[in-house]
XYZ file of C-alpha atoms in Angstrom:
707
model
C 30.362 1.425 35.181
C 32.824 3.682 35.174
C 36.459 1.754 36.447
C 38.779 2.960 38.061
C 41.812 5.390 37.014
C 45.193 3.381 36.672
C 48.956 4.366 35.905
C 48.343 2.830 32.278
C 45.188 5.248 31.843
C 46.703 8.476 32.847
C 49.843 7.463 30.124
C 46.951 6.820 27.667
C 45.794 10.542 28.293
C 48.889 11.523 27.590
C 49.391 9.782 24.202
C 46.059 10.302 23.143
C 46.459 14.430 24.267
C 50.027 14.198 22.074
C 53.159 16.394 22.537
C 51.593 19.662 21.806
C 48.744 18.879 23.477
C 50.608 17.676 26.817
C 52.974 20.830 26.826
C 49.808 23.377 25.540
C 47.455 21.711 28.945
C 50.501 21.556 31.712
C 51.198 25.507 30.899
C 47.645 26.051 31.094
C 46.847 24.275 34.840
C 49.940 25.494 36.412
C 49.184 29.036 35.590
C 45.413 28.575 36.617
C 45.825 26.464 39.505
C 49.132 28.838 41.048
C 47.121 31.987 40.456
C 49.273 33.343 38.075
C 46.542 33.601 35.490
C 45.098 35.997 37.884
C 47.677 37.168 39.305
C 48.501 38.731 35.043
C 45.064 39.453 34.468
C 44.524 43.224 33.605
C 40.958 45.246 32.164
C 40.931 46.256 29.396
C 41.326 49.472 28.167
C 37.740 51.268 27.228
C 36.873 51.621 24.473
C 36.638 55.195 22.489
C 33.945 56.542 22.696
C 34.654 58.157 18.852
C 35.075 53.747 18.185
C 31.324 52.928 20.035
C 28.816 53.245 16.962
C 25.505 54.421 17.518
C 22.308 52.410 17.287
C 20.969 52.644 14.694
C 24.522 52.283 13.003
C 25.386 48.990 15.136
C 21.720 47.829 13.549
C 22.538 48.372 10.544
C 24.894 45.297 10.042
C 23.807 42.913 11.864
C 21.334 39.922 9.928
C 17.645 40.695 11.683
C 14.701 41.204 9.406
C 12.601 42.975 12.385
C 10.532 44.358 10.054
C 8.921 41.794 8.313
C 8.620 39.121 10.132
C 4.937 39.558 11.838
C 4.017 40.040 8.310
C 5.711 37.239 6.727
C 4.166 34.664 9.780
C 0.736 35.359 9.567
C -1.055 32.112 9.271
C 2.375 30.501 9.929
C 1.832 30.794 13.664
C -1.332 30.952 15.466
C -3.101 32.393 17.573
C -2.510 30.338 20.668
C 1.515 30.401 19.929
C 2.099 34.228 19.856
C -0.237 34.799 23.374
C 2.844 32.376 24.703
C 5.502 34.229 23.338
C 3.787 37.398 24.818
C 3.082 35.660 27.635
C 6.849 34.266 27.907
C 8.120 37.781 27.346
C 6.413 39.444 29.814
C 7.272 37.014 32.683
C 10.942 37.182 31.299
C 11.241 40.985 32.321
C 9.754 40.145 35.579
C 12.770 37.294 36.063
C 11.106 33.897 35.193
C 13.204 33.276 32.584
C 12.104 30.035 29.875
C 15.360 27.855 30.835
C 16.715 25.370 28.469
C 14.105 25.943 25.981
C 12.208 24.096 28.384
C 11.114 25.118 32.232
C 10.383 28.084 34.119
C 13.064 29.481 36.277
C 12.595 32.212 38.529
C 16.061 34.268 39.366
C 13.979 37.416 40.670
C 12.952 40.824 39.996
C 15.626 42.397 40.249
C 17.722 39.532 38.553
C 20.492 37.558 40.731
C 22.770 36.805 38.058
C 24.529 34.467 40.541
C 21.892 32.486 41.954
C 20.787 28.964 40.962
C 17.211 28.847 40.897
C 16.947 25.329 42.075
C 18.741 25.278 45.005
C 18.734 29.071 45.871
C 22.401 28.738 46.961
C 24.426 32.096 45.209
C 28.340 31.702 43.633
C 30.766 34.472 44.780
C 30.434 37.127 42.504
C 33.541 38.374 43.557
C 36.221 36.650 43.178
C 38.272 35.599 39.598
C 37.065 33.854 36.429
C 39.663 31.624 36.948
C 38.805 30.012 40.508
C 35.014 30.889 39.903
C 33.713 26.947 39.325
C 35.373 25.549 42.756
C 32.126 26.706 44.049
C 30.000 24.422 42.293
C 29.867 21.670 45.153
C 28.039 24.014 47.295
C 26.202 25.985 44.649
C 24.752 23.031 42.279
C 24.912 23.160 38.460
C 26.618 26.317 37.355
C 24.772 25.369 33.766
C 21.483 27.141 36.135
C 22.969 30.620 36.288
C 24.299 30.794 33.331
C 21.215 30.157 31.754
C 20.089 33.521 32.629
C 23.610 34.925 31.723
C 22.660 33.632 28.234
C 19.766 36.048 27.630
C 17.843 33.642 26.097
C 14.394 35.920 27.004
C 16.688 38.796 25.266
C 15.278 36.716 21.916
C 11.598 36.598 23.589
C 11.312 40.468 24.591
C 12.354 41.380 21.009
C 10.128 38.798 19.515
C 6.940 39.862 21.463
C 7.768 43.444 20.119
C 7.939 43.159 17.113
C 4.629 41.071 16.373
C 3.164 43.447 19.182
C 4.791 46.802 18.603
C 2.299 48.467 21.419
C 5.067 46.284 23.735
C 8.098 47.390 22.254
C 8.813 50.505 24.252
C 7.877 48.344 27.585
C 9.962 45.475 26.638
C 13.094 47.899 25.575
C 13.287 49.395 29.300
C 13.020 46.416 31.025
C 16.026 44.647 29.094
C 18.020 47.797 29.005
C 17.717 47.745 32.888
C 18.492 44.268 32.987
C 21.215 44.745 30.349
C 22.870 47.408 32.738
C 22.465 45.667 35.644
C 24.062 42.978 35.029
C 27.513 44.856 33.915
C 27.172 46.646 36.721
C 27.659 43.280 38.665
C 29.981 41.370 36.311
C 33.117 43.903 35.915
C 35.915 42.016 34.084
C 36.776 39.194 34.518
C 35.412 38.611 37.833
C 32.581 35.430 38.635
C 31.364 32.944 36.377
C 29.766 34.621 33.995
C 33.238 34.960 32.814
C 34.352 31.840 33.134
C 33.939 30.288 29.943
C 33.836 32.250 26.501
C 31.199 30.562 24.877
C 28.581 31.725 27.402
C 30.425 35.364 27.190
C 29.277 34.760 22.679
C 25.949 33.678 23.639
C 25.199 36.747 25.654
C 26.288 38.911 23.315
C 24.688 37.789 20.852
C 21.371 37.663 22.976
C 21.935 41.623 23.622
C 22.893 41.885 20.260
C 19.557 40.534 18.189
C 17.798 42.710 20.991
C 19.985 45.560 19.845
C 18.224 45.420 16.060
C 15.109 45.119 17.226
C 14.689 47.804 19.696
C 17.246 50.015 17.284
C 14.032 52.533 17.771
C 13.501 52.732 21.419
C 15.494 54.942 23.335
C 15.906 53.121 26.572
C 18.071 50.880 24.342
C 19.403 53.746 22.166
C 20.923 55.269 25.471
C 22.647 51.494 26.427
C 24.039 51.736 22.900
C 27.339 52.751 24.777
C 27.081 49.436 26.762
C 26.697 46.935 24.208
C 29.581 47.920 22.467
C 31.569 48.733 25.401
C 30.736 45.101 26.545
C 31.203 43.725 23.394
C 34.856 44.949 23.217
C 35.921 43.768 26.727
C 34.272 40.670 25.746
C 36.553 40.147 22.646
C 39.345 40.943 25.213
C 38.814 38.546 27.135
C 37.680 36.006 24.131
C 41.183 36.347 22.475
C 43.404 36.400 25.418
C 42.559 33.056 26.201
C 42.026 32.216 23.102
C 44.461 29.214 22.757
C 42.924 27.043 25.059
C 39.522 26.633 23.398
C 41.290 25.941 20.286
C 44.352 23.495 21.844
C 42.149 21.920 24.806
C 38.401 22.196 23.335
C 38.080 22.170 19.448
C 34.319 22.129 19.435
C 30.954 24.124 19.385
C 33.081 26.656 22.090
C 35.496 27.385 19.192
C 32.900 28.543 17.173
C 30.942 30.259 18.680
C 33.831 32.253 20.401
C 35.348 33.191 16.372
C 32.192 34.278 16.021
C 32.332 36.814 18.651
C 35.134 37.758 17.505
C 33.853 38.339 13.889
C 31.143 40.382 15.755
C 33.503 42.438 17.757
C 35.969 42.941 14.413
C 32.817 43.729 12.193
C 30.757 45.915 14.642
C 33.727 47.943 15.941
C 35.977 48.861 13.432
C 36.976 51.417 15.594
C 38.237 49.753 17.879
C 42.633 49.139 17.603
C 41.718 45.228 17.665
C 39.270 44.971 15.227
C 41.405 43.754 11.639
C 43.108 41.430 13.983
C 39.798 40.207 14.998
C 38.177 40.199 11.980
C 40.943 38.112 10.329
C 40.940 35.609 13.325
C 37.284 35.493 13.587
C 36.730 34.609 9.410
C 40.167 31.771 9.577
C 39.214 30.063 12.306
C 35.179 29.952 11.322
C 36.900 29.260 7.838
C 38.878 26.130 9.105
C 36.348 25.021 11.367
C 33.481 24.133 8.643
C 36.426 21.524 7.203
C 37.195 20.248 10.913
C 33.694 19.985 12.432
C 31.184 19.135 10.157
C 32.431 14.998 9.231
C 32.879 14.245 4.962
C 29.407 13.397 5.998
C 27.800 15.810 7.324
C 28.088 14.491 10.803
C 29.881 16.817 14.047
C 32.839 16.563 15.768
C 31.192 15.819 18.983
C 28.891 12.921 17.774
C 25.365 14.837 19.397
C 22.654 16.046 17.509
C 22.000 19.192 19.515
C 25.519 20.282 19.669
C 24.779 19.813 15.549
C 22.366 22.247 15.415
C 24.345 24.990 17.647
C 27.005 24.796 15.049
C 25.205 26.159 12.428
C 23.662 28.413 14.474
C 26.848 29.698 14.681
C 27.373 29.985 11.143
C 23.874 31.066 10.262
C 24.484 34.385 12.418
C 28.389 34.352 10.901
C 26.431 34.546 7.733
C 24.157 36.559 7.516
C 26.686 39.306 9.369
C 28.611 38.784 6.396
C 25.669 39.439 4.120
C 23.940 41.872 6.094
C 27.516 44.488 5.504
C 27.778 43.394 1.360
C 30.417 40.909 2.280
C 31.583 37.631 0.892
C 30.357 34.061 2.641
C 33.348 31.849 2.504
C 31.762 29.183 0.303
C 33.443 26.474 3.542
C 30.811 27.256 5.295
C 27.915 27.267 3.569
C 29.340 23.532 2.613
C 29.612 23.214 6.210
C 25.949 24.680 6.154
C 24.263 21.947 3.234
C 26.328 18.967 4.542
C 25.147 19.124 8.018
C 21.504 19.555 7.408
C 21.312 16.780 5.196
C 22.519 14.585 8.139
C 20.519 15.889 10.922
C 16.907 15.698 8.148
C 18.188 12.518 7.303
C 17.863 11.187 11.627
C 14.561 12.834 11.659
C 11.025 12.148 12.667
C 8.556 13.798 10.290
C 5.963 14.188 12.462
C 7.070 16.660 15.089
C 10.835 17.844 13.932
C 12.240 15.453 16.805
C 15.737 13.920 16.075
C 16.959 10.938 18.478
C 18.977 11.977 21.740
C 22.104 10.859 20.152
C 24.965 12.458 22.100
C 25.416 15.158 24.228
C 22.521 17.584 25.258
C 22.769 19.832 27.517
C 19.741 22.581 26.348
C 21.788 24.594 24.137
C 19.675 26.627 21.846
C 21.864 30.162 21.546
C 19.429 31.793 19.403
C 15.800 30.727 20.260
C 13.984 32.369 17.157
C 11.032 29.864 17.398
C 7.678 29.196 18.728
C 8.861 25.504 18.360
C 9.400 22.936 21.360
C 13.354 22.965 21.698
C 13.387 19.236 20.464
C 12.090 20.491 17.048
C 14.907 20.831 14.842
C 12.719 22.134 12.058
C 13.275 25.826 12.488
C 16.960 25.557 12.469
C 17.148 22.975 9.979
C 14.737 25.392 7.380
C 17.107 28.174 8.105
C 20.007 26.340 7.082
C 19.052 24.875 4.491
C 17.376 28.358 2.987
C 20.951 30.363 4.173
C 23.479 27.588 2.353
C 21.429 26.166 -1.094
C 17.962 28.613 -0.997
C 15.850 26.072 -0.650
C 13.150 25.355 2.347
C 13.067 21.769 3.558
C 9.337 22.251 4.452
C 5.727 23.094 3.814
C 5.115 26.961 5.623
C 4.451 26.617 9.346
C 5.275 28.294 13.162
C 9.019 26.378 12.336
C 10.056 29.218 9.020
C 10.105 32.120 11.926
C 13.658 31.561 12.575
C 14.106 31.394 8.748
C 12.074 34.950 8.704
C 14.444 36.491 10.932
C 17.633 35.622 10.266
C 17.565 34.948 6.226
C 14.495 37.160 5.594
C 11.096 36.787 5.100
C 11.510 37.126 0.711
C 13.338 33.476 1.759
C 9.929 31.990 2.771
C 9.394 31.820 -0.749
C 12.200 29.875 -2.298
C 11.515 26.638 -3.703
C 10.498 23.674 -1.986
C 13.619 20.809 -1.752
C 12.648 17.615 -2.851
C 13.986 15.478 0.433
C 12.396 12.041 0.974
C 13.725 10.678 4.261
C 15.421 7.418 2.961
C 17.821 4.469 4.701
C 21.150 5.964 4.207
C 24.683 5.141 5.618
C 26.446 8.169 7.161
C 30.187 6.090 6.738
C 32.738 9.202 7.978
C 30.845 9.561 11.027
C 29.353 5.568 11.471
C 25.516 7.227 12.017
C 23.280 4.709 10.045
C 20.037 5.100 9.409
C 17.598 1.975 8.236
C 13.779 4.046 7.235
C 10.921 2.100 6.645
C 7.709 1.918 4.599
C 5.875 4.530 6.871
C 8.561 7.780 7.258
C 7.744 7.877 11.001
C 9.265 3.655 11.117
C 13.086 4.099 11.681
C 16.310 2.878 13.223
C 19.109 4.533 14.112
C 22.762 2.824 14.685
C 25.488 4.389 15.835
C 28.637 2.347 14.523
C 31.858 4.200 13.569
C 35.263 4.617 15.017
C 35.369 7.406 17.464
C 38.047 9.937 16.294
C 37.986 12.586 18.828
C 37.263 13.095 22.267
C 33.408 14.233 22.419
C 31.269 11.557 22.892
C 29.014 9.364 25.194
C 30.290 5.868 25.549
C 27.394 4.325 23.413
C 28.747 2.221 20.378
C 25.940 -0.353 18.499
C 23.593 1.877 20.195
C 20.017 1.132 18.272
C 17.130 4.147 19.120
C 13.774 3.067 17.264
C 10.714 5.257 16.071
C 7.451 3.403 15.583
C 4.777 4.931 13.478
C 6.106 8.585 14.593
C 6.091 6.984 18.133
C 9.683 7.306 19.995
C 10.009 4.065 22.021
C 13.429 2.538 22.429
C 15.375 6.032 23.263
C 18.932 7.267 24.034
C 18.400 8.636 28.260
C 19.930 12.117 27.541
C 22.475 13.931 28.930
C 19.938 15.340 32.270
C 23.196 17.526 33.895
C 26.331 18.096 33.696
C 27.506 19.468 36.779
C 25.155 18.175 39.488
C 25.812 15.081 41.274
C 28.545 12.563 39.415
C 26.149 9.070 39.535
C 23.851 11.155 37.396
C 26.415 11.804 34.727
C 28.015 9.062 34.968
C 25.163 7.047 34.640
C 23.769 8.995 31.568
C 27.765 9.103 29.736
C 27.939 5.134 30.203
C 27.314 1.750 28.326
C 25.106 0.386 30.868
C 22.414 3.348 30.335
C 22.564 2.851 26.153
C 20.519 0.428 24.435
C 23.495 -2.021 23.906
C 25.344 -4.686 25.461
C 27.994 -4.220 28.564
C 30.466 -7.204 28.913
C 31.643 -8.206 32.428
C 30.029 -4.913 33.519
C 33.058 -2.920 31.766
C 32.167 0.958 30.008
C 33.301 0.406 26.409
C 35.676 3.690 26.873
C 37.200 4.850 29.880
C 35.186 7.843 31.931
C 37.999 9.691 32.634
C 37.548 13.093 33.350
C 33.704 14.512 33.009
C 34.067 15.524 29.759
C 36.835 13.345 28.725
C 36.751 9.106 28.077
C 39.685 7.194 26.843
C 41.025 4.060 24.699
C 38.725 5.767 21.748
C 35.948 2.780 20.639
C 37.439 0.910 16.785
C 34.407 0.114 15.309
C 33.283 -1.371 11.832
C 30.452 -1.050 9.634
C 30.605 -5.048 8.081
C 27.630 -4.503 5.614
C 24.995 -2.287 4.978
C 22.516 -2.445 1.760
C 19.092 -1.058 1.230
C 16.188 -3.320 -0.588
C 13.192 -2.679 -1.584
C 11.416 -4.728 1.092
C 14.362 -4.256 4.199
C 17.260 -3.079 5.164
C 20.116 -4.237 6.444
C 22.913 -2.790 8.959
C 26.135 -4.892 10.301
C 28.725 -3.833 12.392
C 30.745 -4.629 15.504
C 33.502 -2.962 18.000
C 36.711 -3.433 19.879
C 35.706 -1.536 23.355
C 36.067 -4.367 25.324
C 38.776 -5.737 23.638
C 41.271 -4.233 25.940
C 39.987 -6.602 29.337
C 40.505 -9.435 30.089
C 38.944 -12.846 26.822
C 39.792 -9.916 24.455
C 35.822 -9.161 23.710
C 34.155 -7.989 20.336
C 30.840 -6.980 20.364
C 28.937 -7.185 16.709
C 25.255 -6.595 16.145
C 23.102 -6.849 13.414
C 20.142 -4.975 12.575
C 17.233 -6.132 10.054
C 14.589 -3.805 9.371
C 11.624 -5.115 7.346
C 10.379 -1.706 6.112
C 6.229 -3.067 6.257
C 7.076 -3.054 10.247
C 9.038 -5.435 11.716
C 12.846 -5.465 12.744
C 15.282 -7.698 14.254
C 18.773 -7.180 15.975
C 21.206 -9.713 16.798
C 23.663 -9.076 19.145
C 27.088 -11.423 19.234
C 29.310 -11.028 21.790
C 32.273 -13.447 20.781
C 35.839 -13.669 22.540
C 37.555 -16.690 24.827
C 36.365 -17.904 28.239
C 33.363 -16.925 30.446
C 31.590 -13.908 30.370
C 28.579 -12.104 31.182
C 26.980 -10.021 28.822
C 24.006 -7.641 29.882
C 21.377 -6.456 26.862
C 19.763 -2.684 27.476
C 16.563 -1.263 26.541
C 15.530 2.053 27.227
C 11.698 2.859 26.263
C 10.536 5.639 25.832
C 7.674 7.769 27.521
C 4.156 6.046 27.689
C 1.972 3.373 29.289
C 4.118 0.022 29.577
C 3.840 -3.702 30.457
C 5.925 -6.302 31.376
C 5.559 -10.454 30.722
C 8.133 -11.651 32.054
C 8.267 -15.656 30.888
C 8.223 -14.359 27.736
C 10.776 -11.436 28.008
C 8.181 -8.828 26.290
C 8.139 -5.232 27.091
C 5.293 -3.948 25.799
C 5.008 -0.193 25.451
C 2.620 2.410 24.311
C -1.265 1.247 24.049
C -3.886 0.692 21.673
C -4.476 -2.003 19.308
C -1.198 -3.105 18.356
C 1.380 -1.557 20.737
C 5.445 -1.667 20.273
C 6.834 -4.689 22.168
C 10.563 -6.041 22.165
C 10.647 -9.300 22.944
C 14.413 -11.261 23.561
C 15.399 -14.761 22.843
C 18.776 -17.071 22.468
C 20.418 -18.338 19.910
C 17.592 -21.234 20.084
C 14.544 -18.784 19.735
C 13.923 -19.670 23.414
C 12.952 -16.200 25.299
C 15.937 -15.063 27.761
C 15.419 -13.964 31.537
C 15.143 -10.975 32.396
C 14.151 -7.633 34.417
C 12.183 -4.029 34.164
C 12.890 -1.347 36.542
C 12.009 2.444 35.940
C 12.989 5.681 37.508
C 15.548 3.934 40.162
C 17.408 6.697 41.903
C 20.682 4.309 43.352
C 21.896 3.453 41.468
C 20.316 4.951 39.184
C 18.398 3.133 36.039
C 15.462 4.482 34.255
C 15.656 7.348 33.085
C 15.261 9.662 30.127
C 16.456 13.074 29.797
C 14.743 14.858 26.574
C 14.998 18.866 28.816
C 18.838 19.634 30.070
C 17.977 19.518 34.209
C 15.333 17.488 33.724
C 14.128 13.631 33.963
C 11.177 11.359 34.423
C 11.491 7.317 34.859
C 11.043 5.668 31.754
C 11.285 1.100 31.357
C 14.887 -0.048 31.426
C 14.716 -3.521 30.336
C 18.222 -5.754 30.994
C 18.423 -9.051 29.915
C 22.029 -11.460 31.025
C 23.953 -14.070 29.722
C 26.670 -15.865 31.604
C 28.598 -18.440 29.924
C 31.162 -19.437 27.487
C 31.650 -16.912 24.898
C 29.960 -16.423 22.070
C 26.571 -15.322 24.021
C 24.167 -14.295 21.506
C 20.893 -12.258 21.736
C 17.560 -11.617 19.407
C 15.470 -8.968 19.828
C 12.347 -8.807 17.920
C 10.804 -5.208 17.650
C 6.880 -5.342 15.926
C 4.003 -3.853 16.173
C 2.033 -6.873 18.719
C 3.873 -10.257 19.867
C 5.615 -11.618 17.088
C 6.745 -15.623 16.634
C 10.194 -17.389 16.075
C 11.190 -20.000 15.919
C 14.472 -21.847 14.498
C 15.357 -25.466 12.939
C 19.007 -26.205 11.342
C 19.627 -22.842 11.590
C 16.873 -21.084 9.579
C 14.831 -18.790 11.610
C 11.427 -17.774 11.228
C 10.009 -14.595 13.226
C 6.171 -13.678 12.214
C 4.457 -10.079 13.197
C 1.299 -9.191 11.835
C 1.427 -9.851 8.099
C 5.029 -10.292 7.741
C 6.942 -13.141 7.869
C 10.584 -13.013 7.349
C 13.052 -15.836 7.173
C 16.700 -16.151 7.323
C 19.897 -17.654 8.746
C 22.161 -16.183 11.193
C 26.043 -17.051 11.366
C 28.150 -15.910 13.978
C 25.953 -13.502 14.285
C 25.147 -12.220 10.877
C 22.237 -12.326 8.594
C 22.318 -14.461 5.483
C 19.187 -15.505 3.176
C 16.889 -13.163 4.087
C 13.158 -13.958 2.157
C 10.581 -11.726 3.157
C 6.843 -12.869 2.800
C 4.021 -10.721 2.887
C 0.314 -10.821 2.659
C 1.678 -9.348 -1.885
C 3.871 -12.160 -2.421
C 7.302 -13.037 -1.247
C 10.182 -10.266 -1.496
C 13.828 -11.348 -1.594
C-alpha cells in the first residue's frame, strides 16, 4: 500500500532533485501553470521550399533496404505470417490499428486523432499543448489516442507493400491521406499530440520509414514537402523544450528527442538550424550511451521493455549515419552490445520473451516484425548485427527487423556462440540463475536503485520452468487509468517479494516518482556445476519502526528444484507478507499444505511455503479481484487477465522466516538440528540455514552426490 506523504517526504523530494533540479523544475512548473509557456510560444517560420528535399533525396539518407527485404525473408516468414501482415495493413488503411502490438483499436475512417477508442470520449484539439493533458480524468488514458498519433500502421502498410508490391499504390495513397489529415487537424502546438516530444519523434520515424518504402509512389511524392515541413516544425518544438527532458526526464524520452534532432539536422541540411540540431543530437546520444546503459548492460529505467526502446533509437541513429556514409560513434555500438548481452541473458529461448521486469507501456517504436510484441529476438538480432556484426539466432521470422535496419546481407553474418548461463549483473542488480534446461531459470532483482525510474520491487523473483513462465511480474496495465490500478501494478505488494507491516519499500510519491530509493546489497552469487545461489538484502523498510531488513536467498538446483528463503530481521513485533504471483494457465490451491499448483500434465509446477521448522504456513489465493486489486497479470498495455496470487502472512517477533520450495510436483521437506533436507523428483538437496543464508549445500541425485 502507499503511505500518505508527509512534510518530511516533500523535503526528501527536494533532496533527491538536487539544487539544479529544484530550480529548473520550479521555473518549468511556474511557466506552465501561469500560462506563460502558452503565451510566449509562437509557430516557427515556415521551411523554405528550397530547403525541403525531394522524396528520393530524402529516402537515400534513410537506413532502410526495402528492395531486398522480401527476398531475404523468403523461407523465414511463413504464409500465415505474411497473410496476417497484409490483413493488419488493410485494417490500418481503414482506421483499425494494431495498438501496443497486441489488440485492434478502431479510430474510425476517417481517423479520429483525438478519440479514446475504448471510451469514445474526445480530447480538445484546440487547447495549447501545455494544458492539453488536464482533460485526462474525463477522457481516460492519453496513451490510447497517442498510440494512433505514433502511426504504428505506417510500418505495417510499408512492410505489406514491400512483400506485395502490387498493393504499394493503394497503401501509399491511404497513408498519405491520413498523414495530410493529421497535419491539418494538429496545427503547431495545439492538442495532445504536441504534449510529448517522444510521441512526436515516434510519429516522424513512422512517416520517414513510409517515405523510404513509398519513395516512387505519386501519393507520397506529393506529401514529401509536408513531411519535411513537419520534421522541421517538430524539431523546433522539441529543441525549445529540450531542457525539460534533459533535466527532469533523462530516460528513453531523451534518446528519442535527441534522435529527432539528429534526423532533422541530417535530412534537412538547408534548414538554418540544421547544424545545431545535428551537433546536439550527436552530443546527447553519445553522452547518454554511457549514462543510460549501465556498465553491465542494464538500463537506467530498470525496465526490459524500455531498454528495447532505447536499442531501437540507437538502431535508427546508427543506420542513419551508415546510410549517409558517416562514422558511427563507438559509444553507441558499445552501449548496444552491452544491452544485447544483458537482455539476451534474461531470455526464454523457446519464445524470445523476457521477465516482465520494470515498467512496460507497450512501446515498440518501430514494429518491423511479425513476431509477438513480447518476443525480443527481432530487436536483439538487429542490435547484435549492427553493433558486432554477429547473429544471435538462427534464421527465422525475427530476422525481418535486421533486414530492414542493417540490410539483407547482414542475415548471412556469423552466428555467435551465445549459450545462456547463470550470470550476475552486479552494477545494475539483476541476477539470473539458470538450470540444466535452458528454459528453467530464475531472475532476481537485487541492487540499489540509482535513478528514480523503478517499480517498487526489490528482491522480486520471476521463475520460468521448462519454458513456461510460472511466477511472474504483473506488468503495468495502464499508466493513466484509475489510480488504484497504477498503484497496484507498481507497488511492492503486487510483486514476488515481501511486504513488512503493510509498507512499500519506497514511497510512491507521484505517478512516475518514488522517494527513499531502496539500497540493496548482493551478499553472495555462486555458480557451481549442479546448483546456483544468490543471496541479498535491502533496507527499504529500515526507515520504519523496528528498522526491518529483508534478506532473500535463492538456491536453484539445476536439475529442476529451487528453494527461496526470506528472512525479515529487525526489532519488535511485525507482520510480514510473502507474495507469489502465478502465470497463465490452470491452477489449484491446497490450503492445509500451503501448496499452489500451476499448470497441468504429469508434473505440474508447485509452490510450497513453509516456516523455519518446515511446517506449512497458512495463506490464501485470489485471482482477478477488482477492489482492492489482486491477482492480475498485464503482459500487454491496456490488457489484464486474472492469475493466481498466493499471499502468506506471519506475525510475531522478528526475525520472521519463510521457506518457499519451487519444483515440478510436490516437494517434501524436513529439518533436524538446523539441517534441512528437501526432496523433489529425482533430486534431494541438503543444506543448513543461518540468518536466512544457505550453508553446507549437498546435492544427491540418481547419478550420485555433488557438493
